[in-house]
mmCIF file of C-alpha atoms and ligand atoms in Angstrom:
data_model
loop_
_atom_site.group_PDB
_atom_site.id
_atom_site.type_symbol
_atom_site.label_atom_id
_atom_site.label_comp_id
_atom_site.label_asym_id
_atom_site.label_seq_id
_atom_site.Cartn_x
_atom_site.Cartn_y
_atom_site.Cartn_z
ATOM 1 C CA MET A 19 67.646 112.553 53.929
ATOM 2 C CA LYS A 20 65.922 115.503 52.240
ATOM 3 C CA THR A 21 67.279 117.466 49.284
ATOM 4 C CA LEU A 22 66.577 121.078 48.309
ATOM 5 C CA LYS A 23 67.925 123.166 45.443
ATOM 6 C CA VAL A 24 69.068 126.751 45.068
ATOM 7 C CA HIS A 25 69.135 127.976 41.466
ATOM 8 C CA GLY A 26 71.957 130.493 41.228
ATOM 9 C CA SER A 27 72.834 132.483 38.114
ATOM 10 C CA LYS A 28 76.070 130.463 37.780
ATOM 11 C CA GLY A 29 74.728 127.060 38.755
ATOM 12 C CA ILE A 30 72.595 124.908 41.004
ATOM 13 C CA SER A 31 73.375 124.276 44.640
ATOM 14 C CA ARG A 32 72.020 121.120 46.280
ATOM 15 C CA ILE A 33 71.356 121.114 50.010
ATOM 16 C CA PHE A 34 71.370 117.654 51.628
ATOM 17 C CA ILE A 35 69.650 117.684 55.019
ATOM 18 C CA GLY A 36 70.408 114.627 57.125
ATOM 19 C CA GLU A 37 73.396 113.526 54.975
ATOM 20 C CA ARG A 38 76.573 112.489 56.855
ATOM 21 C CA LEU A 39 80.072 113.954 56.778
ATOM 22 C CA GLN A 40 81.412 110.404 56.281
ATOM 23 C CA ASN A 41 79.754 110.342 52.822
ATOM 24 C CA LEU A 42 81.482 113.528 51.622
ATOM 25 C CA GLN A 43 83.517 111.766 48.942
ATOM 26 C CA LYS A 44 80.315 110.864 47.052
ATOM 27 C CA TYR A 45 79.955 114.558 46.177
ATOM 28 C CA THR A 46 83.431 115.566 45.072
ATOM 29 C CA ASP A 47 83.851 113.414 41.915
ATOM 30 C CA SER A 48 87.108 112.024 43.407
ATOM 31 C CA ARG A 49 88.940 115.079 42.126
ATOM 32 C CA GLN A 50 91.895 116.553 43.979
ATOM 33 C CA VAL A 51 90.176 117.765 47.107
ATOM 34 C CA VAL A 52 91.394 120.413 49.533
ATOM 35 C CA ILE A 53 89.533 120.856 52.792
ATOM 36 C CA ILE A 54 89.339 124.191 54.601
ATOM 37 C CA THR A 55 88.251 123.772 58.198
ATOM 38 C CA ASP A 56 88.813 125.084 61.709
ATOM 39 C CA ARG A 57 90.441 123.729 64.826
ATOM 40 C CA ASN A 58 87.151 122.761 66.492
ATOM 41 C CA VAL A 59 86.024 120.566 63.601
ATOM 42 C CA ARG A 60 89.468 119.004 63.311
ATOM 43 C CA ASN A 61 89.582 118.239 67.030
ATOM 44 C CA HIS A 62 86.173 116.563 67.031
ATOM 45 C CA TYR A 63 86.014 114.908 63.612
ATOM 46 C CA SER A 64 89.532 114.302 62.262
ATOM 47 C CA LYS A 65 88.836 110.545 61.931
ATOM 48 C CA ASP A 66 85.803 111.289 59.709
ATOM 49 C CA LEU A 67 87.660 113.554 57.265
ATOM 50 C CA PRO A 68 88.770 112.039 53.949
ATOM 51 C CA SER A 69 92.525 111.772 53.464
ATOM 52 C CA CYS A 70 93.400 114.896 51.517
ATOM 53 C CA TYR A 71 95.222 118.163 52.084
ATOM 54 C CA ILE A 72 93.667 120.107 54.965
ATOM 55 C CA ILE A 73 94.015 123.852 55.511
ATOM 56 C CA GLU A 74 93.151 124.829 59.058
ATOM 57 C CA ILE A 75 92.080 128.317 60.079
ATOM 58 C CA GLY A 76 91.501 129.754 63.540
ATOM 59 C CA THR A 77 88.023 130.151 64.959
ATOM 60 C CA GLY A 78 85.899 133.275 65.279
ATOM 61 C CA GLU A 79 84.708 136.203 63.195
ATOM 62 C CA THR A 80 88.088 137.976 63.502
ATOM 63 C CA MET A 81 89.617 135.289 61.243
ATOM 64 C CA LYS A 82 87.276 136.327 58.435
ATOM 65 C CA ASN A 83 89.675 138.729 56.769
ATOM 66 C CA LEU A 84 91.929 139.143 53.752
ATOM 67 C CA ASP A 85 95.024 137.943 55.668
ATOM 68 C CA THR A 86 93.412 134.530 56.156
ATOM 69 C CA VAL A 87 92.347 134.538 52.503
ATOM 70 C CA GLN A 88 95.888 135.341 51.377
ATOM 71 C CA ARG A 89 97.364 132.573 53.530
ATOM 72 C CA ILE A 90 95.004 130.075 51.878
ATOM 73 C CA TYR A 91 95.823 131.392 48.370
ATOM 74 C CA LEU A 92 99.525 130.809 49.154
ATOM 75 C CA ASP A 93 98.801 127.263 50.364
ATOM 76 C CA LEU A 94 96.903 126.557 47.132
ATOM 77 C CA LEU A 95 99.789 128.006 45.122
ATOM 78 C CA ARG A 96 102.288 125.757 46.963
ATOM 79 C CA LEU A 97 100.038 122.776 46.254
ATOM 80 C CA GLY A 98 99.977 123.646 42.554
ATOM 81 C CA ALA A 99 96.169 123.850 42.644
ATOM 82 C CA ASP A 100 94.599 124.173 39.208
ATOM 83 C CA ARG A 101 90.981 124.289 38.061
ATOM 84 C CA SER A 102 90.592 120.534 38.529
ATOM 85 C CA PHE A 103 90.820 121.035 42.314
ATOM 86 C CA PHE A 104 87.680 120.876 44.440
ATOM 87 C CA ILE A 105 87.544 122.906 47.679
ATOM 88 C CA VAL A 106 85.358 121.782 50.586
ATOM 89 C CA GLY A 107 84.722 124.027 53.584
ATOM 90 C CA ILE A 108 83.807 122.091 56.722
ATOM 91 C CA GLY A 109 82.652 124.253 59.593
ATOM 92 C CA GLY A 110 80.368 127.132 60.448
ATOM 93 C CA GLY A 111 79.704 130.497 58.852
ATOM 94 C CA VAL A 112 83.283 131.775 59.048
ATOM 95 C CA VAL A 113 84.617 128.692 57.254
ATOM 96 C CA SER A 114 81.899 128.774 54.578
ATOM 97 C CA ASP A 115 82.371 132.500 53.914
ATOM 98 C CA ILE A 116 86.140 132.130 53.566
ATOM 99 C CA THR A 117 85.926 128.926 51.523
ATOM 100 C CA GLY A 118 83.337 130.377 49.153
ATOM 101 C CA PHE A 119 85.350 133.562 48.703
ATOM 102 C CA VAL A 120 88.680 131.798 48.162
ATOM 103 C CA ALA A 121 87.192 129.211 45.784
ATOM 104 C CA SER A 122 85.330 131.882 43.799
ATOM 105 C CA THR A 123 88.425 134.029 43.268
ATOM 106 C CA TYR A 124 91.455 131.696 43.100
ATOM 107 C CA LEU A 125 92.186 131.176 39.381
ATOM 108 C CA ARG A 126 88.886 133.041 38.836
ATOM 109 C CA GLY A 127 86.958 130.192 40.341
ATOM 110 C CA LEU A 128 87.355 126.600 41.534
ATOM 111 C CA ARG A 129 84.497 124.188 42.274
ATOM 112 C CA PHE A 130 83.467 124.119 45.904
ATOM 113 C CA GLY A 131 81.000 122.744 48.448
ATOM 114 C CA PHE A 132 80.339 122.887 52.181
ATOM 115 C CA VAL A 133 79.713 120.584 55.094
ATOM 116 C CA SER A 134 77.935 122.823 57.602
ATOM 117 C CA SER A 135 78.810 121.862 61.148
ATOM 118 C CA THR A 136 76.834 124.485 63.101
ATOM 119 C CA LEU A 137 73.097 125.039 63.265
ATOM 120 C CA LEU A 138 73.572 128.644 62.179
ATOM 121 C CA SER A 139 75.368 127.580 59.018
ATOM 122 C CA GLN A 140 72.935 124.712 58.305
ATOM 123 C CA VAL A 141 69.898 126.994 58.397
ATOM 124 C CA ASP A 142 71.482 130.204 57.156
ATOM 125 C CA ALA A 143 75.164 130.974 56.556
ATOM 126 C CA GLY A 144 75.949 127.932 54.408
ATOM 127 C CA VAL A 145 72.985 128.472 52.116
ATOM 128 C CA GLY A 146 72.468 131.326 49.662
ATOM 129 C CA GLY A 147 75.730 131.875 47.818
ATOM 130 C CA LYS A 148 76.918 135.089 49.457
ATOM 131 C CA ASN A 149 80.563 134.618 50.454
ATOM 132 C CA GLY A 150 82.502 137.466 51.966
ATOM 133 C CA VAL A 151 85.112 138.698 54.402
ATOM 134 C CA ASN A 152 85.304 141.717 56.683
ATOM 135 C CA LEU A 153 87.473 144.767 56.044
ATOM 136 C CA ARG A 154 88.343 147.461 58.610
ATOM 137 C CA GLY A 155 85.428 146.453 60.847
ATOM 138 C CA TYR A 156 82.912 146.465 57.988
ATOM 139 C CA LYS A 157 81.140 143.130 57.873
ATOM 140 C CA ASN A 158 81.317 141.228 54.574
ATOM 141 C CA LEU A 159 82.523 144.309 52.700
ATOM 142 C CA VAL A 160 84.454 142.229 50.147
ATOM 143 C CA GLY A 161 82.759 139.212 48.637
ATOM 144 C CA THR A 162 81.108 137.266 45.853
ATOM 145 C CA PHE A 163 77.771 135.771 44.886
ATOM 146 C CA ASN A 164 78.506 132.172 43.929
ATOM 147 C CA GLN A 165 76.611 129.037 44.924
ATOM 148 C CA PRO A 166 78.418 126.030 46.445
ATOM 149 C CA GLU A 167 77.748 122.860 44.416
ATOM 150 C CA PHE A 168 76.478 121.163 47.554
ATOM 151 C CA VAL A 169 75.835 121.835 51.211
ATOM 152 C CA ILE A 170 75.753 118.826 53.535
ATOM 153 C CA CYS A 171 73.779 119.491 56.727
ATOM 154 C CA ASP A 172 74.826 116.649 59.018
ATOM 155 C CA THR A 173 72.684 116.938 62.142
ATOM 156 C CA ASP A 174 75.021 114.563 64.026
ATOM 157 C CA LEU A 175 77.679 117.293 63.956
ATOM 158 C CA LEU A 176 75.437 119.520 66.076
ATOM 159 C CA LYS A 177 75.989 117.260 69.108
ATOM 160 C CA THR A 178 79.379 118.782 69.869
ATOM 161 C CA LEU A 179 78.102 122.383 69.739
ATOM 162 C CA PRO A 180 78.030 124.462 72.907
ATOM 163 C CA GLU A 181 74.428 125.072 74.063
ATOM 164 C CA LYS A 182 74.776 128.793 73.294
ATOM 165 C CA GLU A 183 75.463 128.037 69.630
ATOM 166 C CA VAL A 184 72.341 125.877 69.434
ATOM 167 C CA ARG A 185 70.224 128.742 70.821
ATOM 168 C CA CYS A 186 71.827 131.189 68.399
ATOM 169 C CA GLY A 187 71.093 128.895 65.450
ATOM 170 C CA LEU A 188 67.502 128.563 66.613
ATOM 171 C CA ALA A 189 67.197 132.374 66.492
ATOM 172 C CA GLU A 190 67.725 132.133 62.712
ATOM 173 C CA VAL A 191 65.055 129.422 62.501
ATOM 174 C CA VAL A 192 62.662 131.795 64.318
ATOM 175 C CA LYS A 193 63.622 134.448 61.757
ATOM 176 C CA HIS A 194 62.683 132.188 58.856
ATOM 177 C CA ALA A 195 59.401 131.288 60.565
ATOM 178 C CA CYS A 196 58.575 134.957 61.212
ATOM 179 C CA ILE A 197 59.251 136.067 57.655
ATOM 180 C CA GLY A 198 57.727 133.177 55.755
ATOM 181 C CA ASP A 199 56.210 130.233 57.606
ATOM 182 C CA ALA A 200 53.576 130.612 60.336
ATOM 183 C CA CYS A 201 53.298 126.780 60.604
ATOM 184 C CA LEU A 202 57.015 126.495 61.388
ATOM 185 C CA PHE A 203 56.492 129.155 64.070
ATOM 186 C CA SER A 204 53.699 127.102 65.688
ATOM 187 C CA TYR A 205 55.844 123.953 65.383
ATOM 188 C CA LEU A 206 58.675 125.696 67.264
ATOM 189 C CA GLU A 207 56.255 126.808 69.975
ATOM 190 C CA ALA A 208 55.201 123.183 70.425
ATOM 191 C CA HIS A 209 58.610 121.488 70.042
ATOM 192 C CA TYR A 210 61.125 123.992 71.441
ATOM 193 C CA LYS A 211 62.273 121.602 74.200
ATOM 194 C CA LYS A 212 63.099 118.872 71.690
ATOM 195 C CA ALA A 213 64.822 121.443 69.482
ATOM 196 C CA LEU A 214 67.010 122.588 72.374
ATOM 197 C CA ALA A 215 67.777 118.925 73.094
ATOM 198 C CA LEU A 216 68.753 118.405 69.412
ATOM 199 C CA ASP A 217 66.178 115.679 68.779
ATOM 200 C CA ARG A 218 67.132 114.369 65.333
ATOM 201 C CA ASP A 219 63.646 114.350 63.756
ATOM 202 C CA VAL A 220 62.799 117.806 65.082
ATOM 203 C CA MET A 221 66.141 119.198 63.881
ATOM 204 C CA GLU A 222 65.772 117.711 60.392
ATOM 205 C CA LYS A 223 62.266 119.182 60.111
ATOM 206 C CA ILE A 224 63.194 122.696 61.272
ATOM 207 C CA ILE A 225 66.419 122.808 59.234
ATOM 208 C CA HIS A 226 64.491 121.650 56.172
ATOM 209 C CA ASP A 227 61.676 124.166 56.638
ATOM 210 C CA SER A 228 64.167 126.973 57.259
ATOM 211 C CA VAL A 229 66.121 126.142 54.126
ATOM 212 C CA VAL A 230 62.861 125.997 52.133
ATOM 213 C CA ILE A 231 62.192 129.629 53.117
ATOM 214 C CA LYS A 232 65.725 130.801 52.482
ATOM 215 C CA SER A 233 66.244 128.916 49.216
ATOM 216 C CA SER A 234 62.916 129.989 47.748
ATOM 217 C CA ILE A 235 63.701 133.649 48.481
ATOM 218 C CA VAL A 236 67.216 133.286 47.030
ATOM 219 C CA ASN A 237 65.766 131.535 43.953
ATOM 220 C CA ARG A 238 63.646 134.629 43.307
ATOM 221 C CA ASP A 239 66.263 137.248 44.181
ATOM 222 C CA GLU A 240 69.802 135.880 44.361
ATOM 223 C CA ARG A 241 71.542 139.273 44.273
ATOM 224 C CA GLU A 242 69.412 140.989 46.921
ATOM 225 C CA SER A 243 67.760 143.576 44.732
ATOM 226 C CA GLY A 244 64.414 143.235 46.524
ATOM 227 C CA GLU A 245 62.792 140.299 48.267
ATOM 228 C CA ARG A 246 66.039 138.854 49.656
ATOM 229 C CA MET A 247 66.193 141.850 52.006
ATOM 230 C CA LYS A 248 63.487 140.100 54.054
ATOM 231 C CA LEU A 249 66.222 137.759 55.264
ATOM 232 C CA ASN A 250 67.632 140.759 57.133
ATOM 233 C CA PHE A 251 64.696 140.652 59.576
ATOM 234 C CA GLY A 252 66.165 141.449 63.012
ATOM 235 C CA HIS A 253 69.643 141.813 61.494
ATOM 236 C CA THR A 254 69.836 145.560 60.786
ATOM 237 C CA LEU A 255 69.573 146.180 64.511
ATOM 238 C CA GLY A 256 71.060 142.803 65.426
ATOM 239 C CA HIS A 257 74.441 143.507 63.803
ATOM 240 C CA ALA A 258 74.599 146.912 65.503
ATOM 241 C CA ILE A 259 73.608 145.426 68.898
ATOM 242 C CA GLU A 260 76.235 142.698 68.426
ATOM 243 C CA LYS A 261 78.863 145.361 67.701
ATOM 244 C CA THR A 262 77.801 147.597 70.598
ATOM 245 C CA THR A 263 77.366 144.961 73.307
ATOM 246 C CA GLY A 264 79.589 142.081 72.174
ATOM 247 C CA ILE A 265 76.782 139.533 72.726
ATOM 248 C CA PRO A 266 76.650 136.591 70.268
ATOM 249 C CA HIS A 267 75.106 137.107 66.819
ATOM 250 C CA GLY A 268 72.020 134.931 67.406
ATOM 251 C CA GLU A 269 71.183 136.612 70.714
ATOM 252 C CA ALA A 270 71.525 140.065 69.138
ATOM 253 C CA VAL A 271 69.381 139.004 66.172
ATOM 254 C CA GLY A 272 66.733 137.621 68.552
ATOM 255 C CA PHE A 273 66.546 140.975 70.297
ATOM 256 C CA GLY A 274 66.610 142.799 66.938
ATOM 257 C CA MET A 275 63.605 140.711 65.826
ATOM 258 C CA LEU A 276 61.734 141.625 68.981
ATOM 259 C CA VAL A 277 62.367 145.346 68.444
ATOM 260 C CA ALA A 278 61.333 145.026 64.772
ATOM 261 C CA SER A 279 58.143 143.221 65.860
ATOM 262 C CA ARG A 280 57.306 145.959 68.344
ATOM 263 C CA LEU A 281 57.940 148.620 65.698
ATOM 264 C CA SER A 282 55.607 146.667 63.385
ATOM 265 C CA PHE A 283 52.974 146.760 66.145
ATOM 266 C CA LYS A 284 53.497 150.493 66.681
ATOM 267 C CA ARG A 285 52.855 151.089 62.988
ATOM 268 C CA GLY A 286 49.666 149.019 63.188
ATOM 269 C CA TRP A 287 50.865 146.075 61.104
ATOM 270 C CA LEU A 288 51.276 143.373 63.760
ATOM 271 C CA SER A 289 48.862 142.501 66.574
ATOM 272 C CA LYS A 290 49.829 142.720 70.232
ATOM 273 C CA HIS A 291 49.112 138.991 70.509
ATOM 274 C CA GLU A 292 51.645 138.196 67.789
ATOM 275 C CA VAL A 293 54.332 140.358 69.447
ATOM 276 C CA THR A 294 53.659 138.475 72.695
ATOM 277 C CA ARG A 295 54.006 135.120 70.887
ATOM 278 C CA ILE A 296 57.344 136.162 69.360
ATOM 279 C CA GLU A 297 58.643 137.356 72.725
ATOM 280 C CA ALA A 298 57.449 134.152 74.451
ATOM 281 C CA LEU A 299 59.129 131.903 71.862
ATOM 282 C CA LEU A 300 62.433 133.789 72.182
ATOM 283 C CA LYS A 301 62.203 133.358 75.972
ATOM 284 C CA LYS A 302 61.492 129.630 75.618
ATOM 285 C CA LEU A 303 64.648 129.343 73.529
ATOM 286 C CA ASN A 304 66.611 131.153 76.257
ATOM 287 C CA LEU A 305 67.291 134.115 73.996
ATOM 288 C CA PRO A 306 67.412 137.531 75.707
ATOM 289 C CA THR A 307 64.273 139.663 75.482
ATOM 290 C CA ARG A 308 65.619 142.383 77.783
ATOM 291 C CA LEU A 309 68.921 144.093 77.114
ATOM 292 C CA LYS A 310 70.663 147.064 78.612
ATOM 293 C CA VAL A 311 71.824 148.902 75.508
ATOM 294 C CA ASP A 312 72.078 152.559 74.653
ATOM 295 C CA GLY A 313 69.804 153.049 71.635
ATOM 296 C CA ASN A 314 71.906 156.007 70.442
ATOM 297 C CA LEU A 315 75.068 153.894 70.377
ATOM 298 C CA VAL A 316 73.189 151.178 68.487
ATOM 299 C CA ILE A 317 72.038 153.711 65.901
ATOM 300 C CA GLU A 318 75.560 155.089 65.585
ATOM 301 C CA ALA A 319 76.954 151.578 65.008
ATOM 302 C CA MET A 320 74.164 150.877 62.544
ATOM 303 C CA THR A 321 74.697 153.972 60.421
ATOM 304 C CA LYS A 322 78.450 153.304 60.365
ATOM 305 C CA ASP A 323 77.806 149.736 59.232
ATOM 306 C CA LYS A 324 75.664 150.906 56.316
ATOM 307 C CA LYS A 325 78.880 151.846 54.469
ATOM 308 C CA ARG A 326 77.201 155.021 53.171
ATOM 309 C CA ARG A 327 75.422 158.013 54.599
ATOM 310 C CA SER A 328 71.677 158.329 54.300
ATOM 311 C CA GLU A 329 68.731 159.712 56.218
ATOM 312 C CA SER A 330 66.698 156.532 56.025
ATOM 313 C CA LEU A 331 67.211 152.838 55.469
ATOM 314 C CA ASN A 332 65.387 149.707 54.379
ATOM 315 C CA PHE A 333 63.916 147.930 57.385
ATOM 316 C CA VAL A 334 62.084 144.600 57.574
ATOM 317 C CA PHE A 335 58.681 144.724 59.264
ATOM 318 C CA LEU A 336 56.041 142.035 59.811
ATOM 319 C CA HIS A 337 52.434 142.154 58.616
ATOM 320 C CA GLY A 338 51.834 139.059 60.693
ATOM 321 C CA ILE A 339 53.831 136.013 61.792
ATOM 322 C CA GLY A 340 54.977 134.439 58.518
ATOM 323 C CA GLU A 341 54.655 137.613 56.439
ATOM 324 C CA ALA A 342 57.495 140.102 56.136
ATOM 325 C CA PHE A 343 57.879 143.195 54.004
ATOM 326 C CA VAL A 344 60.479 145.903 53.503
ATOM 327 C CA GLU A 345 59.775 149.583 54.051
ATOM 328 C CA GLN A 346 61.985 152.634 54.342
ATOM 329 C CA ILE A 347 62.282 154.057 57.832
ATOM 330 C CA PRO A 348 63.906 157.375 58.745
ATOM 331 C CA ILE A 349 66.902 156.624 60.955
ATOM 332 C CA LYS A 350 65.678 159.216 63.490
ATOM 333 C CA GLU A 351 62.362 157.393 63.846
ATOM 334 C CA LEU A 352 64.131 154.085 64.240
ATOM 335 C CA GLY A 353 66.421 155.520 66.926
ATOM 336 C CA ALA A 354 63.490 156.991 68.861
ATOM 337 C CA GLY A 355 61.580 153.722 68.511
ATOM 338 C CA ILE A 356 64.454 151.635 69.836
ATOM 339 C CA ASN A 357 64.984 153.908 72.835
ATOM 340 C CA GLU A 358 61.306 153.791 73.665
ATOM 341 C CA ILE A 359 61.171 150.014 73.404
ATOM 342 C CA ILE A 360 64.405 149.443 75.291
ATOM 343 C CA ARG A 361 63.005 151.514 78.187
ATOM 344 C CA LEU A 362 59.853 149.320 78.441
HETATM 345 N N1 LIG B 16 76.042 132.497 52.519
HETATM 346 C C1 LIG B 16 75.023 133.180 53.217
HETATM 347 C C2 LIG B 16 74.009 133.776 52.323
HETATM 348 O O1 LIG B 16 74.111 133.704 51.126
HETATM 349 O O2 LIG B 16 73.046 134.349 52.800
#
């Protein structure tokens, strides 16, 4: 097992990579524990959950709203939860967002931790301390910055994931490699087959290296005033592509990273060879590198999602594989660039 730390303004979060769900009770100080989880986790792992009160939510991004939050608040009220209660979210990004938000706001804050059951949440969503829910179609409009006390990344839980979810999680690993770790990128090029097959050693290495990138950025800029924006590589377009086409998050982010790489090449910052390597790795991971999308609709979705009007936005470019930076780009230029690239 490997341990990493995130130093948040309100406390330290410990990430345990290779720890097991069955050992959860070691981390909760035997306090009154309430688990928040989803149907999938409960179906697969009910025998591994400690005996405590369990709140189950439905699956999918549409559950990530204030109605679900309110239902959980009412359950906690019925249970007579006070500040001695410890909340554990077991699941993917939807569960960790909701758990973190509920625990950070109920009684102005209860202690909480996560067991991440998807690759996406082990390498990304479970780590970093941003917890939020959607409002009126705006993603994560309402939320908090608050670090979980622990995040358990149990790689055994990945075995029950659909193949598509593994690919989508790997897209976030590629993101971390592109923005901060050229060696991880080369490792993925060499070991992508084992990664797709969920080889335990390969998974522990890539989850660890991903979390090193994410946690070190969050340690320097928890509240996203600068460097943390690099973690949005591929996401500015990815979210808009996801909204416009309905394809899964990881696939949309993969395509968003490819467009961002090509824009970096067009501006003279990234070599053609590096763009080709990024495209080839995405292909090896069975992530789409060709999409039929209307660039104008993507731009429209993107500007709507920005929650405010502006002529330009912060965009993450690459100087090379493993080196990201943020630069303003006029929305018009971005739109023209996407259309040009999509037509290739
Ligand atoms: N919880 C996800 C993040 O902080 O980025």
